[in-house]
PDB file of C-alpha atoms and ligand atoms in Angstrom:
ATOM      1  CA  MET A   1     256.140 248.300 150.987  1.00  0.00           C
ATOM      2  CA  ALA A   2     257.225 249.616 154.649  1.00  0.00           C
ATOM      3  CA  TYR A   3     255.834 250.639 157.485  1.00  0.00           C
ATOM      4  CA  THR A   4     256.013 254.476 158.759  1.00  0.00           C
ATOM      5  CA  ALA A   5     255.496 255.186 162.503  1.00  0.00           C
ATOM      6  CA  LYS A   6     252.252 257.198 163.328  1.00  0.00           C
ATOM      7  CA  ASP A   7     252.693 260.128 165.076  1.00  0.00           C
ATOM      8  CA  TYR A   8     250.723 260.552 168.482  1.00  0.00           C
ATOM      9  CA  THR A   9     252.419 263.420 170.461  1.00  0.00           C
ATOM     10  CA  SER A  10     249.629 265.156 170.441  1.00  0.00           C
ATOM     11  CA  LEU A  11     248.417 262.880 173.204  1.00  0.00           C
ATOM     12  CA  ILE A  12     250.883 264.449 175.179  1.00  0.00           C
ATOM     13  CA  GLY A  13     249.232 266.165 178.270  1.00  0.00           C
ATOM     14  CA  ILE A  14     246.236 264.062 178.479  1.00  0.00           C
ATOM     15  CA  ASP A  15     245.106 263.285 182.246  1.00  0.00           C
ATOM     16  CA  GLY A  16     246.629 260.707 184.185  1.00  0.00           C
ATOM     17  CA  PHE A  17     249.620 260.010 181.427  1.00  0.00           C
ATOM     18  CA  SER A  18     252.865 261.744 181.987  1.00  0.00           C
ATOM     19  CA  GLU A  19     255.266 262.792 179.306  1.00  0.00           C
ATOM     20  CA  THR A  20     258.027 260.725 180.277  1.00  0.00           C
ATOM     21  CA  LEU A  21     255.474 257.394 180.110  1.00  0.00           C
ATOM     22  CA  LEU A  22     253.730 258.352 176.887  1.00  0.00           C
ATOM     23  CA  THR A  23     257.558 259.501 174.654  1.00  0.00           C
ATOM     24  CA  ASN A  24     258.797 256.093 176.306  1.00  0.00           C
ATOM     25  CA  HIS A  25     255.902 254.546 174.968  1.00  0.00           C
ATOM     26  CA  PHE A  26     256.175 256.161 171.359  1.00  0.00           C
ATOM     27  CA  THR A  27     259.429 255.174 171.274  1.00  0.00           C
ATOM     28  CA  LEU A  28     258.495 251.501 172.153  1.00  0.00           C
ATOM     29  CA  TYR A  29     256.240 251.649 169.321  1.00  0.00           C
ATOM     30  CA  GLN A  30     258.317 252.970 166.669  1.00  0.00           C
ATOM     31  CA  GLY A  31     260.570 250.081 167.447  1.00  0.00           C
ATOM     32  CA  TYR A  32     257.928 247.348 166.437  1.00  0.00           C
ATOM     33  CA  VAL A  33     257.483 249.364 163.261  1.00  0.00           C
ATOM     34  CA  THR A  34     261.054 249.139 162.580  1.00  0.00           C
ATOM     35  CA  ASN A  35     260.876 245.494 163.068  1.00  0.00           C
ATOM     36  CA  THR A  36     258.065 244.137 160.900  1.00  0.00           C
ATOM     37  CA  ASN A  37     260.254 246.089 158.103  1.00  0.00           C
ATOM     38  CA  LYS A  38     263.154 244.526 158.882  1.00  0.00           C
ATOM     39  CA  LEU A  39     261.281 240.991 159.192  1.00  0.00           C
ATOM     40  CA  THR A  40     259.790 241.436 155.720  1.00  0.00           C
ATOM     41  CA  ASP A  41     262.770 242.228 154.313  1.00  0.00           C
ATOM     42  CA  LEU A  42     264.608 239.513 156.050  1.00  0.00           C
ATOM     43  CA  LEU A  43     262.297 236.963 155.254  1.00  0.00           C
ATOM     44  CA  THR A  44     262.253 237.856 151.478  1.00  0.00           C
ATOM     45  CA  ALA A  45     265.846 237.979 151.217  1.00  0.00           C
ATOM     46  CA  LEU A  46     265.996 234.244 152.976  1.00  0.00           C
ATOM     47  CA  LEU A  47     263.344 233.180 150.238  1.00  0.00           C
ATOM     48  CA  LYS A  48     265.523 234.620 147.402  1.00  0.00           C
ATOM     49  CA  VAL A  49     268.609 232.732 148.119  1.00  0.00           C
ATOM     50  CA  GLY A  50     266.510 229.439 148.801  1.00  0.00           C
ATOM     51  CA  LYS A  51     266.412 229.305 152.427  1.00  0.00           C
ATOM     52  CA  ALA A  52     262.755 228.989 152.766  1.00  0.00           C
ATOM     53  CA  GLY A  53     263.071 225.570 154.298  1.00  0.00           C
ATOM     54  CA  THR A  54     265.179 226.550 157.091  1.00  0.00           C
ATOM     55  CA  PRO A  55     265.175 227.085 161.100  1.00  0.00           C
ATOM     56  CA  GLU A  56     266.004 230.617 160.639  1.00  0.00           C
ATOM     57  CA  TYR A  57     263.391 231.280 158.325  1.00  0.00           C
ATOM     58  CA  ALA A  58     260.821 229.429 160.514  1.00  0.00           C
ATOM     59  CA  GLU A  59     261.981 231.587 163.709  1.00  0.00           C
ATOM     60  CA  LEU A  60     261.529 235.108 161.644  1.00  0.00           C
ATOM     61  CA  LYS A  61     258.335 233.798 160.545  1.00  0.00           C
ATOM     62  CA  ARG A  62     256.708 232.899 164.094  1.00  0.00           C
ATOM     63  CA  ARG A  63     258.123 236.249 165.044  1.00  0.00           C
ATOM     64  CA  PHE A  64     256.584 238.751 162.509  1.00  0.00           C
ATOM     65  CA  GLY A  65     252.900 237.981 164.618  1.00  0.00           C
ATOM     66  CA  PHE A  66     254.988 239.205 167.921  1.00  0.00           C
ATOM     67  CA  GLU A  67     256.095 242.550 165.878  1.00  0.00           C
ATOM     68  CA  PHE A  68     253.088 243.198 163.522  1.00  0.00           C
ATOM     69  CA  ASN A  69     250.995 242.942 165.945  1.00  0.00           C
ATOM     70  CA  GLY A  70     252.660 244.847 168.497  1.00  0.00           C
ATOM     71  CA  MET A  71     252.850 247.701 165.414  1.00  0.00           C
ATOM     72  CA  ARG A  72     249.128 247.815 165.261  1.00  0.00           C
ATOM     73  CA  LEU A  73     247.741 247.078 168.463  1.00  0.00           C
ATOM     74  CA  HIS A  74     250.036 250.476 169.621  1.00  0.00           C
ATOM     75  CA  GLU A  75     247.770 252.410 166.811  1.00  0.00           C
ATOM     76  CA  TYR A  76     244.926 250.921 167.867  1.00  0.00           C
ATOM     77  CA  TYR A  77     245.305 251.786 171.305  1.00  0.00           C
ATOM     78  CA  PHE A  78     246.714 255.509 170.495  1.00  0.00           C
ATOM     79  CA  GLU A  79     244.158 256.342 168.365  1.00  0.00           C
ATOM     80  CA  ASN A  80     241.634 254.955 171.226  1.00  0.00           C
ATOM     81  CA  LEU A  81     242.842 257.752 173.161  1.00  0.00           C
ATOM     82  CA  GLY A  82     242.663 261.438 174.093  1.00  0.00           C
ATOM     83  CA  GLY A  83     238.795 261.680 174.205  1.00  0.00           C
ATOM     84  CA  LYS A  84     237.217 264.121 176.245  1.00  0.00           C
ATOM     85  CA  SER A  85     233.887 263.242 176.610  1.00  0.00           C
ATOM     86  CA  PRO A  86     232.314 260.098 178.413  1.00  0.00           C
ATOM     87  CA  ILE A  87     230.243 257.437 176.451  1.00  0.00           C
ATOM     88  CA  ASP A  88     227.242 259.050 175.042  1.00  0.00           C
ATOM     89  CA  ARG A  89     224.647 256.918 176.668  1.00  0.00           C
ATOM     90  CA  SER A  90     222.324 257.248 173.690  1.00  0.00           C
ATOM     91  CA  GLY A  91     224.802 256.303 170.644  1.00  0.00           C
ATOM     92  CA  LYS A  92     225.079 253.282 168.784  1.00  0.00           C
ATOM     93  CA  VAL A  93     228.235 251.855 170.968  1.00  0.00           C
ATOM     94  CA  PHE A  94     226.516 251.913 174.438  1.00  0.00           C
ATOM     95  CA  LYS A  95     223.815 250.072 172.848  1.00  0.00           C
ATOM     96  CA  LYS A  96     225.920 247.444 171.713  1.00  0.00           C
ATOM     97  CA  LEU A  97     228.052 247.125 174.765  1.00  0.00           C
ATOM     98  CA  VAL A  98     224.571 246.723 176.666  1.00  0.00           C
ATOM     99  CA  ASP A  99     223.289 244.059 174.207  1.00  0.00           C
ATOM    100  CA  ALA A 100     226.647 241.904 174.353  1.00  0.00           C
ATOM    101  CA  CYS A 101     226.578 241.880 178.434  1.00  0.00           C
ATOM    102  CA  GLY A 102     223.164 243.126 179.489  1.00  0.00           C
ATOM    103  CA  SER A 103     224.525 246.553 180.800  1.00  0.00           C
ATOM    104  CA  TYR A 104     227.072 248.934 180.425  1.00  0.00           C
ATOM    105  CA  GLU A 105     228.466 248.622 184.191  1.00  0.00           C
ATOM    106  CA  ASP A 106     228.953 244.528 183.240  1.00  0.00           C
ATOM    107  CA  TRP A 107     230.460 245.332 179.863  1.00  0.00           C
ATOM    108  CA  GLU A 108     232.839 247.923 181.666  1.00  0.00           C
ATOM    109  CA  GLN A 109     233.268 245.614 184.978  1.00  0.00           C
ATOM    110  CA  ASP A 110     234.362 242.427 182.560  1.00  0.00           C
ATOM    111  CA  PHE A 111     236.871 244.828 180.671  1.00  0.00           C
ATOM    112  CA  LYS A 112     238.644 245.983 183.439  1.00  0.00           C
ATOM    113  CA  ALA A 113     238.793 242.341 184.974  1.00  0.00           C
ATOM    114  CA  THR A 114     240.213 241.256 181.669  1.00  0.00           C
ATOM    115  CA  GLY A 115     242.621 244.142 182.067  1.00  0.00           C
ATOM    116  CA  THR A 116     243.861 243.443 185.669  1.00  0.00           C
ATOM    117  CA  MET A 117     244.214 239.441 184.804  1.00  0.00           C
ATOM    118  CA  ARG A 118     248.103 238.775 185.947  1.00  0.00           C
ATOM    119  CA  GLY A 119     249.969 238.584 182.772  1.00  0.00           C
ATOM    120  CA  ILE A 120     251.400 241.069 180.178  1.00  0.00           C
ATOM    121  CA  GLY A 121     249.377 241.875 177.453  1.00  0.00           C
ATOM    122  CA  TRP A 122     245.956 243.519 175.699  1.00  0.00           C
ATOM    123  CA  VAL A 123     242.756 243.873 176.147  1.00  0.00           C
ATOM    124  CA  VAL A 124     240.440 243.840 172.914  1.00  0.00           C
ATOM    125  CA  LEU A 125     236.820 244.403 172.676  1.00  0.00           C
ATOM    126  CA  TYR A 126     236.472 242.607 169.487  1.00  0.00           C
ATOM    127  CA  GLN A 127     233.487 242.769 167.005  1.00  0.00           C
ATOM    128  CA  ASP A 128     232.681 239.611 165.253  1.00  0.00           C
ATOM    129  CA  ASN A 129     232.286 240.495 161.198  1.00  0.00           C
ATOM    130  CA  THR A 130     230.229 237.391 160.644  1.00  0.00           C
ATOM    131  CA  ASN A 131     227.458 238.422 163.245  1.00  0.00           C
ATOM    132  CA  GLY A 132     228.353 241.669 164.857  1.00  0.00           C
ATOM    133  CA  GLU A 133     228.432 240.287 168.410  1.00  0.00           C
ATOM    134  CA  LEU A 134     231.029 241.665 170.960  1.00  0.00           C
ATOM    135  CA  PHE A 135     233.955 240.325 173.081  1.00  0.00           C
ATOM    136  CA  ASN A 136     236.584 241.288 175.764  1.00  0.00           C
ATOM    137  CA  GLN A 137     239.198 239.162 174.687  1.00  0.00           C
ATOM    138  CA  TRP A 138     242.525 238.926 176.480  1.00  0.00           C
ATOM    139  CA  ILE A 139     245.735 238.706 174.239  1.00  0.00           C
ATOM    140  CA  ASN A 140     248.646 237.223 175.216  1.00  0.00           C
ATOM    141  CA  GLU A 141     251.683 239.322 174.369  1.00  0.00           C
ATOM    142  CA  HIS A 142     250.986 240.928 171.126  1.00  0.00           C
ATOM    143  CA  GLU A 143     249.923 237.902 168.672  1.00  0.00           C
ATOM    144  CA  SER A 144     248.148 234.962 171.041  1.00  0.00           C
ATOM    145  CA  GLY A 145     244.454 234.976 171.600  1.00  0.00           C
ATOM    146  CA  HIS A 146     243.088 237.334 168.434  1.00  0.00           C
ATOM    147  CA  LEU A 147     239.550 236.265 167.280  1.00  0.00           C
ATOM    148  CA  ALA A 148     240.064 235.443 163.450  1.00  0.00           C
ATOM    149  CA  GLY A 149     237.563 237.442 161.345  1.00  0.00           C
ATOM    150  CA  SER A 150     236.837 240.113 163.834  1.00  0.00           C
ATOM    151  CA  GLN A 151     237.863 243.926 164.387  1.00  0.00           C
ATOM    152  CA  PRO A 152     239.419 245.497 167.116  1.00  0.00           C
ATOM    153  CA  VAL A 153     237.211 248.434 168.458  1.00  0.00           C
ATOM    154  CA  LEU A 154     238.901 248.938 171.545  1.00  0.00           C
ATOM    155  CA  VAL A 155     241.845 248.066 172.597  1.00  0.00           C
ATOM    156  CA  MET A 156     244.047 248.726 176.076  1.00  0.00           C
ATOM    157  CA  ASP A 157     247.739 247.906 176.869  1.00  0.00           C
ATOM    158  CA  VAL A 158     248.454 246.227 179.830  1.00  0.00           C
ATOM    159  CA  PHE A 159     251.805 245.564 179.579  1.00  0.00           C
ATOM    160  CA  GLU A 160     253.639 247.474 182.403  1.00  0.00           C
ATOM    161  CA  HIS A 161     255.418 249.740 179.843  1.00  0.00           C
ATOM    162  CA  ALA A 162     251.838 251.036 179.844  1.00  0.00           C
ATOM    163  CA  PHE A 163     251.482 252.315 183.230  1.00  0.00           C
ATOM    164  CA  ILE A 164     254.599 251.272 185.662  1.00  0.00           C
ATOM    165  CA  THR A 165     256.238 254.978 185.105  1.00  0.00           C
ATOM    166  CA  ASP A 166     252.986 256.543 186.357  1.00  0.00           C
ATOM    167  CA  TYR A 167     251.171 254.461 188.824  1.00  0.00           C
ATOM    168  CA  GLY A 168     253.825 251.447 189.781  1.00  0.00           C
ATOM    169  CA  LEU A 169     252.039 248.134 190.043  1.00  0.00           C
ATOM    170  CA  LYS A 170     249.016 249.580 190.490  1.00  0.00           C
ATOM    171  CA  ARG A 171     247.072 248.730 187.336  1.00  0.00           C
ATOM    172  CA  ALA A 172     243.798 248.995 188.563  1.00  0.00           C
ATOM    173  CA  ASP A 173     244.216 252.760 188.316  1.00  0.00           C
ATOM    174  CA  TYR A 174     246.158 253.072 185.247  1.00  0.00           C
ATOM    175  CA  ILE A 175     243.084 251.227 184.135  1.00  0.00           C
ATOM    176  CA  ALA A 176     241.017 253.779 185.281  1.00  0.00           C
ATOM    177  CA  ALA A 177     242.764 256.824 184.275  1.00  0.00           C
ATOM    178  CA  PHE A 178     242.615 255.262 180.754  1.00  0.00           C
ATOM    179  CA  PHE A 179     239.103 254.824 180.699  1.00  0.00           C
ATOM    180  CA  LYS A 180     238.804 258.298 181.427  1.00  0.00           C
ATOM    181  CA  ASN A 181     240.562 258.997 178.254  1.00  0.00           C
ATOM    182  CA  ILE A 182     238.774 256.899 175.939  1.00  0.00           C
ATOM    183  CA  ASN A 183     238.032 258.379 172.465  1.00  0.00           C
ATOM    184  CA  TRP A 184     234.504 256.922 172.091  1.00  0.00           C
ATOM    185  CA  GLY A 185     234.159 258.521 168.572  1.00  0.00           C
ATOM    186  CA  GLU A 186     236.887 256.565 167.123  1.00  0.00           C
ATOM    187  CA  VAL A 187     235.818 253.784 169.216  1.00  0.00           C
ATOM    188  CA  GLU A 188     232.261 254.155 167.401  1.00  0.00           C
ATOM    189  CA  SER A 189     233.796 254.298 163.736  1.00  0.00           C
ATOM    190  CA  ARG A 190     235.176 251.189 164.263  1.00  0.00           C
ATOM    191  CA  LEU A 191     232.217 249.165 165.064  1.00  0.00           C
ATOM    192  CA  ARG A 192     229.827 247.898 161.647  1.00  0.00           C
TER     193      ARG A 192
HETATM  194 FE1  FE2 Z 201     252.974 248.717 174.564  1.00  0.00          FE
END
């Protein structure tokens, strides 16, 4: 069953993100959806003609994690944007972040420091499904570094396309804008 790109145009107008940046980002996301579907079809076709043992099959198989995670991480990202209010200091997310890092401020510092690491990728706040623990994790490109059996709770894109149009090389300024637009209600709904 093919995936369909979701519509995030309602995000246009959020503070700190230009329409050009967001529109280009939506187009990139749609490319991941298209390529996820394309890879599924290509792999199925190769399997059906007995070519599963070929280098072509192997490379497409490797590629699948890149395209699929490129699709899904963008969905988490766009869906945890568009918030209008700061984190609820009496809420469940706040309490879990304090439990994880000692204070909300330390958690935020760690998340932002992870996001300003050199390289392209993502920062994902994960919840381990086995014990509820939270971790800020660096994802290289789209597919390397995911924590098995864990739920993405907050996702931030730090590929250059996510900010360079509006912020040049000032990644920290983009991250500050990202924080002003976090949809904490969505984040809370992802917590176990
Ligand atoms: Fe992106």
